[in-house]
Amino acid sequence: MKDDKMNKVAAVAKIEAHKSGQQFSDSQKSHSEKVAQLEQLVQFKADYERTLTAKGSEGMGARQFQDYRLFLTRLNEAIAQQTAELQGSEASLSAVREEWVSKTQRNQALDQLVEDRHKERVRAQEKNDQKRADDDSMSRGQGR
């Protein structure tokens, strides 16, 4: 592959790796938000259960107790739903991370290839320059 084409391929790989890194960052942020939401729900449930226990020991009406239990049931459903979302988020985050790692490795490999080819061209040019200098020196030496 010609150097210009290789440079273009490397540039595209760099852009893809950057985009993939941004997607990974966004996924991490989203996942962290889901974790925080679940933690809030669990904490809210614990607080609500403490309140129910305290009020229950003081005595409360059957209707109020039923409302508390119904609310706790809905809170448990919300926790279950958030837990399921978190599991999906973990799977998604893992897939996005794998893609980012893959694209980053590809980008690094192409960068290394471009650099190696550049060094190879420089060495070849230096070798040609040295050969010309040697040839010029020999032809001047024979001209005497």
mmCIF file with all atom_site columns, C-alpha atoms in Angstrom:
data_model
loop_
_atom_site.group_PDB
_atom_site.id
_atom_site.type_symbol
_atom_site.label_atom_id
_atom_site.label_alt_id
_atom_site.label_comp_id
_atom_site.label_asym_id
_atom_site.label_entity_id
_atom_site.label_seq_id
_atom_site.pdbx_PDB_ins_code
_atom_site.Cartn_x
_atom_site.Cartn_y
_atom_site.Cartn_z
_atom_site.occupancy
_atom_site.B_iso_or_equiv
_atom_site.pdbx_formal_charge
_atom_site.auth_seq_id
_atom_site.auth_comp_id
_atom_site.auth_asym_id
_atom_site.auth_atom_id
_atom_site.pdbx_PDB_model_num
ATOM 1   C CA . MET A 1 1   ? 0.000   0.000  0.000   1.00 0.00 ? 1   MET A CA 1
ATOM 2   C CA . LYS A 1 2   ? 1.367   3.395  -0.881  1.00 0.00 ? 2   LYS A CA 1
ATOM 3   C CA . ASP A 1 3   ? 2.407   5.647  1.974   1.00 0.00 ? 3   ASP A CA 1
ATOM 4   C CA . ASP A 1 4   ? -0.282  8.233  1.237   1.00 0.00 ? 4   ASP A CA 1
ATOM 5   C CA . LYS A 1 5   ? -3.001  5.578  1.384   1.00 0.00 ? 5   LYS A CA 1
ATOM 6   C CA . MET A 1 6   ? -1.493  4.120  4.554   1.00 0.00 ? 6   MET A CA 1
ATOM 7   C CA . ASN A 1 7   ? -1.485  7.573  6.154   1.00 0.00 ? 7   ASN A CA 1
ATOM 8   C CA . LYS A 1 8   ? -5.165  7.991  5.244   1.00 0.00 ? 8   LYS A CA 1
ATOM 9   C CA . VAL A 1 9   ? -6.034  4.594  6.704   1.00 0.00 ? 9   VAL A CA 1
ATOM 10  C CA . ALA A 1 10  ? -4.129  5.494  9.884   1.00 0.00 ? 10  ALA A CA 1
ATOM 11  C CA . ALA A 1 11  ? -5.938  8.848  10.083  1.00 0.00 ? 11  ALA A CA 1
ATOM 12  C CA . VAL A 1 12  ? -9.326  7.145  9.749   1.00 0.00 ? 12  VAL A CA 1
ATOM 13  C CA . ALA A 1 13  ? -8.327  4.611  12.422  1.00 0.00 ? 13  ALA A CA 1
ATOM 14  C CA . LYS A 1 14  ? -7.342  7.469  14.730  1.00 0.00 ? 14  LYS A CA 1
ATOM 15  C CA . ILE A 1 15  ? -10.747 9.125  14.235  1.00 0.00 ? 15  ILE A CA 1
ATOM 16  C CA . GLU A 1 16  ? -12.552 5.821  14.852  1.00 0.00 ? 16  GLU A CA 1
ATOM 17  C CA . ALA A 1 17  ? -10.525 5.194  18.012  1.00 0.00 ? 17  ALA A CA 1
ATOM 18  C CA . HIS A 1 18  ? -11.349 8.697  19.258  1.00 0.00 ? 18  HIS A CA 1
ATOM 19  C CA . LYS A 1 19  ? -15.076 8.229  18.551  1.00 0.00 ? 19  LYS A CA 1
ATOM 20  C CA . SER A 1 20  ? -15.011 4.844  20.234  1.00 0.00 ? 20  SER A CA 1
ATOM 21  C CA . GLY A 1 21  ? -13.275 6.386  23.248  1.00 0.00 ? 21  GLY A CA 1
ATOM 22  C CA . GLN A 1 22  ? -15.983 9.033  23.459  1.00 0.00 ? 22  GLN A CA 1
ATOM 23  C CA . GLN A 1 23  ? -18.693 6.353  23.275  1.00 0.00 ? 23  GLN A CA 1
ATOM 24  C CA . PHE A 1 24  ? -16.945 4.432  26.048  1.00 0.00 ? 24  PHE A CA 1
ATOM 25  C CA . SER A 1 25  ? -16.776 7.575  28.174  1.00 0.00 ? 25  SER A CA 1
ATOM 26  C CA . ASP A 1 26  ? -20.470 8.273  27.567  1.00 0.00 ? 26  ASP A CA 1
ATOM 27  C CA . SER A 1 27  ? -21.354 4.670  28.446  1.00 0.00 ? 27  SER A CA 1
ATOM 28  C CA . GLN A 1 28  ? -19.331 4.877  31.657  1.00 0.00 ? 28  GLN A CA 1
ATOM 29  C CA . LYS A 1 29  ? -21.152 8.061  32.628  1.00 0.00 ? 29  LYS A CA 1
ATOM 30  C CA . SER A 1 30  ? -24.556 6.531  31.885  1.00 0.00 ? 30  SER A CA 1
ATOM 31  C CA . HIS A 1 31  ? -23.646 3.400  33.828  1.00 0.00 ? 31  HIS A CA 1
ATOM 32  C CA . SER A 1 32  ? -22.476 5.451  36.816  1.00 0.00 ? 32  SER A CA 1
ATOM 33  C CA . GLU A 1 33  ? -25.765 7.358  36.779  1.00 0.00 ? 33  GLU A CA 1
ATOM 34  C CA . LYS A 1 34  ? -27.704 4.080  36.814  1.00 0.00 ? 34  LYS A CA 1
ATOM 35  C CA . VAL A 1 35  ? -25.608 2.842  39.749  1.00 0.00 ? 35  VAL A CA 1
ATOM 36  C CA . ALA A 1 36  ? -26.298 6.079  41.639  1.00 0.00 ? 36  ALA A CA 1
ATOM 37  C CA . GLN A 1 37  ? -30.038 5.820  40.915  1.00 0.00 ? 37  GLN A CA 1
ATOM 38  C CA . LEU A 1 38  ? -30.132 2.261  42.225  1.00 0.00 ? 38  LEU A CA 1
ATOM 39  C CA . GLU A 1 39  ? -28.212 3.270  45.346  1.00 0.00 ? 39  GLU A CA 1
ATOM 40  C CA . GLN A 1 40  ? -30.679 6.112  45.925  1.00 0.00 ? 40  GLN A CA 1
ATOM 41  C CA . LEU A 1 41  ? -33.655 3.780  45.569  1.00 0.00 ? 41  LEU A CA 1
ATOM 42  C CA . VAL A 1 42  ? -32.135 1.249  47.970  1.00 0.00 ? 42  VAL A CA 1
ATOM 43  C CA . GLN A 1 43  ? -31.327 3.993  50.485  1.00 0.00 ? 43  GLN A CA 1
ATOM 44  C CA . PHE A 1 44  ? -34.815 5.474  50.143  1.00 0.00 ? 44  PHE A CA 1
ATOM 45  C CA . LYS A 1 45  ? -36.324 2.027  50.737  1.00 0.00 ? 45  LYS A CA 1
ATOM 46  C CA . ALA A 1 46  ? -34.199 1.498  53.861  1.00 0.00 ? 46  ALA A CA 1
ATOM 47  C CA . ASP A 1 47  ? -35.223 4.921  55.195  1.00 0.00 ? 47  ASP A CA 1
ATOM 48  C CA . TYR A 1 48  ? -38.869 4.243  54.412  1.00 0.00 ? 48  TYR A CA 1
ATOM 49  C CA . GLU A 1 49  ? -38.738 0.828  56.129  1.00 0.00 ? 49  GLU A CA 1
ATOM 50  C CA . ARG A 1 50  ? -37.232 2.439  59.241  1.00 0.00 ? 50  ARG A CA 1
ATOM 51  C CA . THR A 1 51  ? -40.028 4.997  59.229  1.00 0.00 ? 51  THR A CA 1
ATOM 52  C CA . LEU A 1 52  ? -42.613 2.235  58.841  1.00 0.00 ? 52  LEU A CA 1
ATOM 53  C CA . THR A 1 53  ? -41.088 0.279  61.723  1.00 0.00 ? 53  THR A CA 1
ATOM 54  C CA . ALA A 1 54  ? -40.994 3.362  63.967  1.00 0.00 ? 54  ALA A CA 1
ATOM 55  C CA . LYS A 1 55  ? -44.567 4.350  63.156  1.00 0.00 ? 55  LYS A CA 1
ATOM 56  C CA . GLY A 1 56  ? -45.717 0.750  63.449  1.00 0.00 ? 56  GLY A CA 1
ATOM 57  C CA . SER A 1 57  ? -44.384 0.512  66.988  1.00 0.00 ? 57  SER A CA 1
ATOM 58  C CA . GLU A 1 58  ? -46.219 3.721  67.879  1.00 0.00 ? 58  GLU A CA 1
ATOM 59  C CA . GLY A 1 59  ? -49.382 2.356  66.357  1.00 0.00 ? 59  GLY A CA 1
ATOM 60  C CA . MET A 1 60  ? -50.909 3.254  63.026  1.00 0.00 ? 60  MET A CA 1
ATOM 61  C CA . GLY A 1 61  ? -54.174 2.725  61.281  1.00 0.00 ? 61  GLY A CA 1
ATOM 62  C CA . ALA A 1 62  ? -54.733 -0.215 58.979  1.00 0.00 ? 62  ALA A CA 1
ATOM 63  C CA . ARG A 1 63  ? -55.244 2.066  55.987  1.00 0.00 ? 63  ARG A CA 1
ATOM 64  C CA . GLN A 1 64  ? -51.982 3.952  56.620  1.00 0.00 ? 64  GLN A CA 1
ATOM 65  C CA . PHE A 1 65  ? -50.135 0.650  57.121  1.00 0.00 ? 65  PHE A CA 1
ATOM 66  C CA . GLN A 1 66  ? -51.588 -0.674 53.865  1.00 0.00 ? 66  GLN A CA 1
ATOM 67  C CA . ASP A 1 67  ? -50.460 2.509  52.048  1.00 0.00 ? 67  ASP A CA 1
ATOM 68  C CA . TYR A 1 68  ? -46.928 2.082  53.418  1.00 0.00 ? 68  TYR A CA 1
ATOM 69  C CA . ARG A 1 69  ? -46.829 -1.570 52.329  1.00 0.00 ? 69  ARG A CA 1
ATOM 70  C CA . LEU A 1 70  ? -48.155 -0.692 48.869  1.00 0.00 ? 70  LEU A CA 1
ATOM 71  C CA . PHE A 1 71  ? -45.544 2.027  48.496  1.00 0.00 ? 71  PHE A CA 1
ATOM 72  C CA . LEU A 1 72  ? -42.789 -0.392 49.572  1.00 0.00 ? 72  LEU A CA 1
ATOM 73  C CA . THR A 1 73  ? -44.035 -2.907 47.001  1.00 0.00 ? 73  THR A CA 1
ATOM 74  C CA . ARG A 1 74  ? -43.800 -0.274 44.279  1.00 0.00 ? 74  ARG A CA 1
ATOM 75  C CA . LEU A 1 75  ? -40.379 0.750  45.558  1.00 0.00 ? 75  LEU A CA 1
ATOM 76  C CA . ASN A 1 76  ? -39.232 -2.890 45.355  1.00 0.00 ? 76  ASN A CA 1
ATOM 77  C CA . GLU A 1 77  ? -40.524 -3.048 41.777  1.00 0.00 ? 77  GLU A CA 1
ATOM 78  C CA . ALA A 1 78  ? -38.591 0.121  40.934  1.00 0.00 ? 78  ALA A CA 1
ATOM 79  C CA . ILE A 1 79  ? -35.453 -1.384 42.489  1.00 0.00 ? 79  ILE A CA 1
ATOM 80  C CA . ALA A 1 80  ? -35.919 -4.583 40.451  1.00 0.00 ? 80  ALA A CA 1
ATOM 81  C CA . GLN A 1 81  ? -36.400 -2.561 37.268  1.00 0.00 ? 81  GLN A CA 1
ATOM 82  C CA . GLN A 1 82  ? -33.349 -0.406 38.000  1.00 0.00 ? 82  GLN A CA 1
ATOM 83  C CA . THR A 1 83  ? -31.310 -3.538 38.757  1.00 0.00 ? 83  THR A CA 1
ATOM 84  C CA . ALA A 1 84  ? -32.313 -4.985 35.372  1.00 0.00 ? 84  ALA A CA 1
ATOM 85  C CA . GLU A 1 85  ? -31.375 -1.721 33.657  1.00 0.00 ? 85  GLU A CA 1
ATOM 86  C CA . LEU A 1 86  ? -28.039 -1.764 35.461  1.00 0.00 ? 86  LEU A CA 1
ATOM 87  C CA . GLN A 1 87  ? -27.339 -5.308 34.258  1.00 0.00 ? 87  GLN A CA 1
ATOM 88  C CA . GLY A 1 88  ? -28.117 -4.253 30.692  1.00 0.00 ? 88  GLY A CA 1
ATOM 89  C CA . SER A 1 89  ? -25.897 -1.234 31.152  1.00 0.00 ? 89  SER A CA 1
ATOM 90  C CA . GLU A 1 90  ? -23.044 -3.448 32.376  1.00 0.00 ? 90  GLU A CA 1
ATOM 91  C CA . ALA A 1 91  ? -23.335 -5.647 29.284  1.00 0.00 ? 91  ALA A CA 1
ATOM 92  C CA . SER A 1 92  ? -23.447 -2.622 27.005  1.00 0.00 ? 92  SER A CA 1
ATOM 93  C CA . LEU A 1 93  ? -20.498 -1.013 28.778  1.00 0.00 ? 93  LEU A CA 1
ATOM 94  C CA . SER A 1 94  ? -18.482 -4.194 28.388  1.00 0.00 ? 94  SER A CA 1
ATOM 95  C CA . ALA A 1 95  ? -19.219 -4.363 24.639  1.00 0.00 ? 95  ALA A CA 1
ATOM 96  C CA . VAL A 1 96  ? -18.380 -0.685 24.113  1.00 0.00 ? 96  VAL A CA 1
ATOM 97  C CA . ARG A 1 97  ? -15.161 -1.119 26.104  1.00 0.00 ? 97  ARG A CA 1
ATOM 98  C CA . GLU A 1 98  ? -14.123 -4.104 23.972  1.00 0.00 ? 98  GLU A CA 1
ATOM 99  C CA . GLU A 1 99  ? -14.763 -2.106 20.806  1.00 0.00 ? 99  GLU A CA 1
ATOM 100 C CA . TRP A 1 100 ? -12.739 0.822  22.175  1.00 0.00 ? 100 TRP A CA 1
ATOM 101 C CA . VAL A 1 101 ? -9.828  -1.465 23.099  1.00 0.00 ? 101 VAL A CA 1
ATOM 102 C CA . SER A 1 102 ? -9.938  -3.077 19.649  1.00 0.00 ? 102 SER A CA 1
ATOM 103 C CA . LYS A 1 103 ? -9.999  0.233  17.783  1.00 0.00 ? 103 LYS A CA 1
ATOM 104 C CA . THR A 1 104 ? -7.285  1.693  19.997  1.00 0.00 ? 104 THR A CA 1
ATOM 105 C CA . GLN A 1 105 ? -5.043  -1.316 19.354  1.00 0.00 ? 105 GLN A CA 1
ATOM 106 C CA . ARG A 1 106 ? -5.703  -1.066 15.608  1.00 0.00 ? 106 ARG A CA 1
ATOM 107 C CA . ASN A 1 107 ? -4.886  2.631  15.688  1.00 0.00 ? 107 ASN A CA 1
ATOM 108 C CA . GLN A 1 108 ? -1.634  1.986  17.562  1.00 0.00 ? 108 GLN A CA 1
ATOM 109 C CA . ALA A 1 109 ? -0.661  -0.797 15.148  1.00 0.00 ? 109 ALA A CA 1
ATOM 110 C CA . LEU A 1 110 ? -1.292  1.422  12.119  1.00 0.00 ? 110 LEU A CA 1
ATOM 111 C CA . ASP A 1 111 ? 0.611   4.307  13.706  1.00 0.00 ? 111 ASP A CA 1
ATOM 112 C CA . GLN A 1 112 ? 3.529   1.947  14.322  1.00 0.00 ? 112 GLN A CA 1
ATOM 113 C CA . LEU A 1 113 ? 3.369   0.700  10.727  1.00 0.00 ? 113 LEU A CA 1
ATOM 114 C CA . VAL A 1 114 ? 3.370   4.263  9.364   1.00 0.00 ? 114 VAL A CA 1
ATOM 115 C CA . GLU A 1 115 ? 6.311   5.135  11.617  1.00 0.00 ? 115 GLU A CA 1
ATOM 116 C CA . ASP A 1 116 ? 8.234   1.996  10.609  1.00 0.00 ? 116 ASP A CA 1
ATOM 117 C CA . ARG A 1 117 ? 7.673   2.725  6.919   1.00 0.00 ? 117 ARG A CA 1
ATOM 118 C CA . HIS A 1 118 ? 8.826   6.301  7.411   1.00 0.00 ? 118 HIS A CA 1
ATOM 119 C CA . LYS A 1 119 ? 12.017  5.107  9.134   1.00 0.00 ? 119 LYS A CA 1
ATOM 120 C CA . GLU A 1 120 ? 12.537  2.600  6.321   1.00 0.00 ? 120 GLU A CA 1
ATOM 121 C CA . ARG A 1 121 ? 12.216  5.367  3.700   1.00 0.00 ? 121 ARG A CA 1
ATOM 122 C CA . VAL A 1 122 ? 14.656  7.576  5.622   1.00 0.00 ? 122 VAL A CA 1
ATOM 123 C CA . ARG A 1 123 ? 17.186  4.723  5.874   1.00 0.00 ? 123 ARG A CA 1
ATOM 124 C CA . ALA A 1 124 ? 16.821  3.967  2.152   1.00 0.00 ? 124 ALA A CA 1
ATOM 125 C CA . GLN A 1 125 ? 17.287  7.653  1.304   1.00 0.00 ? 125 GLN A CA 1
ATOM 126 C CA . GLU A 1 126 ? 20.360  7.882  3.549   1.00 0.00 ? 126 GLU A CA 1
ATOM 127 C CA . LYS A 1 127 ? 21.765  4.741  1.920   1.00 0.00 ? 127 LYS A CA 1
ATOM 128 C CA . ASN A 1 128 ? 21.196  6.213  -1.565  1.00 0.00 ? 128 ASN A CA 1
ATOM 129 C CA . ASP A 1 129 ? 22.765  9.512  -0.517  1.00 0.00 ? 129 ASP A CA 1
ATOM 130 C CA . GLN A 1 130 ? 25.793  7.687  0.886   1.00 0.00 ? 130 GLN A CA 1
ATOM 131 C CA . LYS A 1 131 ? 26.105  5.590  -2.290  1.00 0.00 ? 131 LYS A CA 1
ATOM 132 C CA . ARG A 1 132 ? 25.997  8.733  -4.445  1.00 0.00 ? 132 ARG A CA 1
ATOM 133 C CA . ALA A 1 133 ? 28.573  10.415 -2.249  1.00 0.00 ? 133 ALA A CA 1
ATOM 134 C CA . ASP A 1 134 ? 30.806  7.354  -2.464  1.00 0.00 ? 134 ASP A CA 1
ATOM 135 C CA . ASP A 1 135 ? 30.336  7.167  -6.252  1.00 0.00 ? 135 ASP A CA 1
ATOM 136 C CA . ASP A 1 136 ? 31.118  10.886 -6.603  1.00 0.00 ? 136 ASP A CA 1
ATOM 137 C CA . SER A 1 137 ? 34.191  10.487 -4.436  1.00 0.00 ? 137 SER A CA 1
ATOM 138 C CA . MET A 1 138 ? 35.397  7.515  -6.473  1.00 0.00 ? 138 MET A CA 1
ATOM 139 C CA . SER A 1 139 ? 34.813  9.272  -9.780  1.00 0.00 ? 139 SER A CA 1
ATOM 140 C CA . ARG A 1 140 ? 36.739  12.337 -8.550  1.00 0.00 ? 140 ARG A CA 1
ATOM 141 C CA . GLY A 1 141 ? 39.527  10.061 -7.371  1.00 0.00 ? 141 GLY A CA 1
ATOM 142 C CA . GLN A 1 142 ? 39.755  8.368  -10.765 1.00 0.00 ? 142 GLN A CA 1
ATOM 143 C CA . GLY A 1 143 ? 39.744  11.684 -12.575 1.00 0.00 ? 143 GLY A CA 1
ATOM 144 C CA . ARG A 1 144 ? 43.145  12.635 -11.081 1.00 0.00 ? 144 ARG A CA 1
#
